[in-house]
Each structure stands twice: as structure tokens, then as C-alpha cells.
Short mmCIF file of C-alpha atoms in Angstrom, two decimals:
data_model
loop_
_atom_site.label_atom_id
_atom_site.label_comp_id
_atom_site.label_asym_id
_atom_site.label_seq_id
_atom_site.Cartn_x
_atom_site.Cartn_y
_atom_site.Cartn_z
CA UNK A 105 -80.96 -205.49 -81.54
CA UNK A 106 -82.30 -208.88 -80.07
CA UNK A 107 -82.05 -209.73 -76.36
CA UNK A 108 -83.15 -212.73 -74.61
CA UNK A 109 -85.03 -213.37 -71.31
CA UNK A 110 -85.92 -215.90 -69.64
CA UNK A 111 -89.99 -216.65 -68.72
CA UNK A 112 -91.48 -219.56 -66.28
CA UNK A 113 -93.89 -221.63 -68.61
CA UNK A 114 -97.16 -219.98 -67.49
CA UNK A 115 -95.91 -216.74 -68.12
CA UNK A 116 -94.25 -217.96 -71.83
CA UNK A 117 -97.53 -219.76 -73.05
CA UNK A 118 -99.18 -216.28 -72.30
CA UNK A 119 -96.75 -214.18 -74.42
CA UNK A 120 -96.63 -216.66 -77.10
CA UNK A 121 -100.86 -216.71 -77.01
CA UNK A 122 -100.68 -213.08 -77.44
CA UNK A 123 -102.65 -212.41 -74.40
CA UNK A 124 -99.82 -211.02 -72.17
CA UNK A 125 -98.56 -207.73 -74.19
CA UNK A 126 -97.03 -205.85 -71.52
CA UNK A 127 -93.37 -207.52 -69.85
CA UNK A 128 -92.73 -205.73 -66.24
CA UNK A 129 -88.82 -205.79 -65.51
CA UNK A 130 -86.44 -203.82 -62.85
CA UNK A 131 -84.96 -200.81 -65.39
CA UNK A 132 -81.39 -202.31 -64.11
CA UNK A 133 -78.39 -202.41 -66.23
CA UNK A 134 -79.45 -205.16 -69.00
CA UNK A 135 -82.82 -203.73 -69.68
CA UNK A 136 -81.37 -200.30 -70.36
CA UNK A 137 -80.09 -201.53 -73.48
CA UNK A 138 -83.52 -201.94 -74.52
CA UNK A 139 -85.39 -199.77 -77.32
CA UNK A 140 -88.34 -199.28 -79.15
CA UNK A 141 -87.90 -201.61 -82.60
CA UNK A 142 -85.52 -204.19 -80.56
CA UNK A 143 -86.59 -207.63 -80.37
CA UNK A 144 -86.46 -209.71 -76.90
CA UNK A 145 -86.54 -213.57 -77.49
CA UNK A 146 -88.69 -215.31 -74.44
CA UNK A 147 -87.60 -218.54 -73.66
CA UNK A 148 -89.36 -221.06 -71.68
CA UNK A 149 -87.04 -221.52 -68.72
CA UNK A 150 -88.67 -225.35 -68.14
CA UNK A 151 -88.79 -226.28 -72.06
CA UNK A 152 -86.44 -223.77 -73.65
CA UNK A 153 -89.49 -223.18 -76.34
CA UNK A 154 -88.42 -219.97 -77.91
CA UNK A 155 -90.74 -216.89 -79.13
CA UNK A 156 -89.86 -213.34 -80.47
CA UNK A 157 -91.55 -210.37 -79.68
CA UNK A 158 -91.12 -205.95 -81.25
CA UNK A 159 -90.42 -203.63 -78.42
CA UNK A 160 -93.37 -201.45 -79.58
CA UNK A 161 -92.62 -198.79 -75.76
CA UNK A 162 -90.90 -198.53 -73.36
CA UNK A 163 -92.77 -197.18 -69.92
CA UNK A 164 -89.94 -196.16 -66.90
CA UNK A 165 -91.27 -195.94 -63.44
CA UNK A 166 -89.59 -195.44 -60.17
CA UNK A 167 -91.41 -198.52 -58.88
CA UNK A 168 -94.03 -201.19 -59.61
CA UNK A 169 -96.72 -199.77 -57.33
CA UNK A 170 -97.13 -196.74 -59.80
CA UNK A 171 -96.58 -198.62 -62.73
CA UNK A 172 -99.65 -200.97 -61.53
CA UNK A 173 -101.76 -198.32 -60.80
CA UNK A 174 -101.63 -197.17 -65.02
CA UNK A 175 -101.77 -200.26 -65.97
CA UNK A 176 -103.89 -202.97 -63.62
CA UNK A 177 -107.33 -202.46 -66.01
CA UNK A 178 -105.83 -202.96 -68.97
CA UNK A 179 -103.16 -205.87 -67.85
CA UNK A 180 -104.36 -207.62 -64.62
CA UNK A 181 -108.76 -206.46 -64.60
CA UNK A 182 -109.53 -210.00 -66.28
CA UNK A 183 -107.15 -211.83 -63.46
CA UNK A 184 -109.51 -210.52 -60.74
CA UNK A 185 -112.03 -212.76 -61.54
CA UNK A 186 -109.93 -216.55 -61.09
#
């Protein structure tokens, strides 16, 4: 199954680079739908420039803080540094 979300251009040019692997979203009612093998389609809310991307995991947490806390190294380490 494909779904589609929306992504502000900074955040879209880094999906499409490949350098952002790793989408953080509320586990609300549309992204329970989601499964590993699905597709999402980003879209460039400014342009409407389009890429595709595998749901490889999914990772459920009760909040961002926690989620951050597995994940900062490995996603947000390099961000530090700017």
C-alpha cells in the first residue's frame, strides 16, 4: 500500500538525498495504516516534487523524548555540530 505525506523542502531534499532515513510521526489514526513493505510518497509541500520511499520498520513509542534517546547518535549526532 502507498500513502502520501507531506514534507517542508528542507526536510524533502534530505529524504530524497538519502541522508534522512528515519521519518518521526504521531502513531495517530493515518499512520496506523502503515506497514513494513508499504510505500509513503513525500511530497514537497512548497514545490510538490514527489519521491517514494520502502517502509523497511516500524519503531512505536509512547513519546518522542524516548524515541530520541535510541535514536539521536545515529539520526541527529552529525546536526550537533551546525
Amino acid at each position: 500500500m502507498n500513502h502520501e505525506m507531506g514534507l517542508y523542502p528542507e526536510n524533502f531534499e534530505t529524504v530524497k538525498s538519502g541522508q534522512k532515513r528515519r521519518e518521526y510521526r504521531l502513531y495517530d489514526e493515518k499512520r496506523q495504516n502503515i506497514r513494513p513493505g508499504d510505500t509513503i510518497t513525500f511530497y514537497n509541500t512548497e514545490s510538490n516534487k514527489r519521491v517514494t520511499v520502502l517502509v523497511e520498520s516500524l519503531h512505536i513509542y509512547g513519546d518522542f523524548k524516548t524515541c530520541y534517546q535510541d535514536f539521536w547518535e545515529e539520526d541527529f549526532a552529525d546536526r550537533d555540530q551546525l
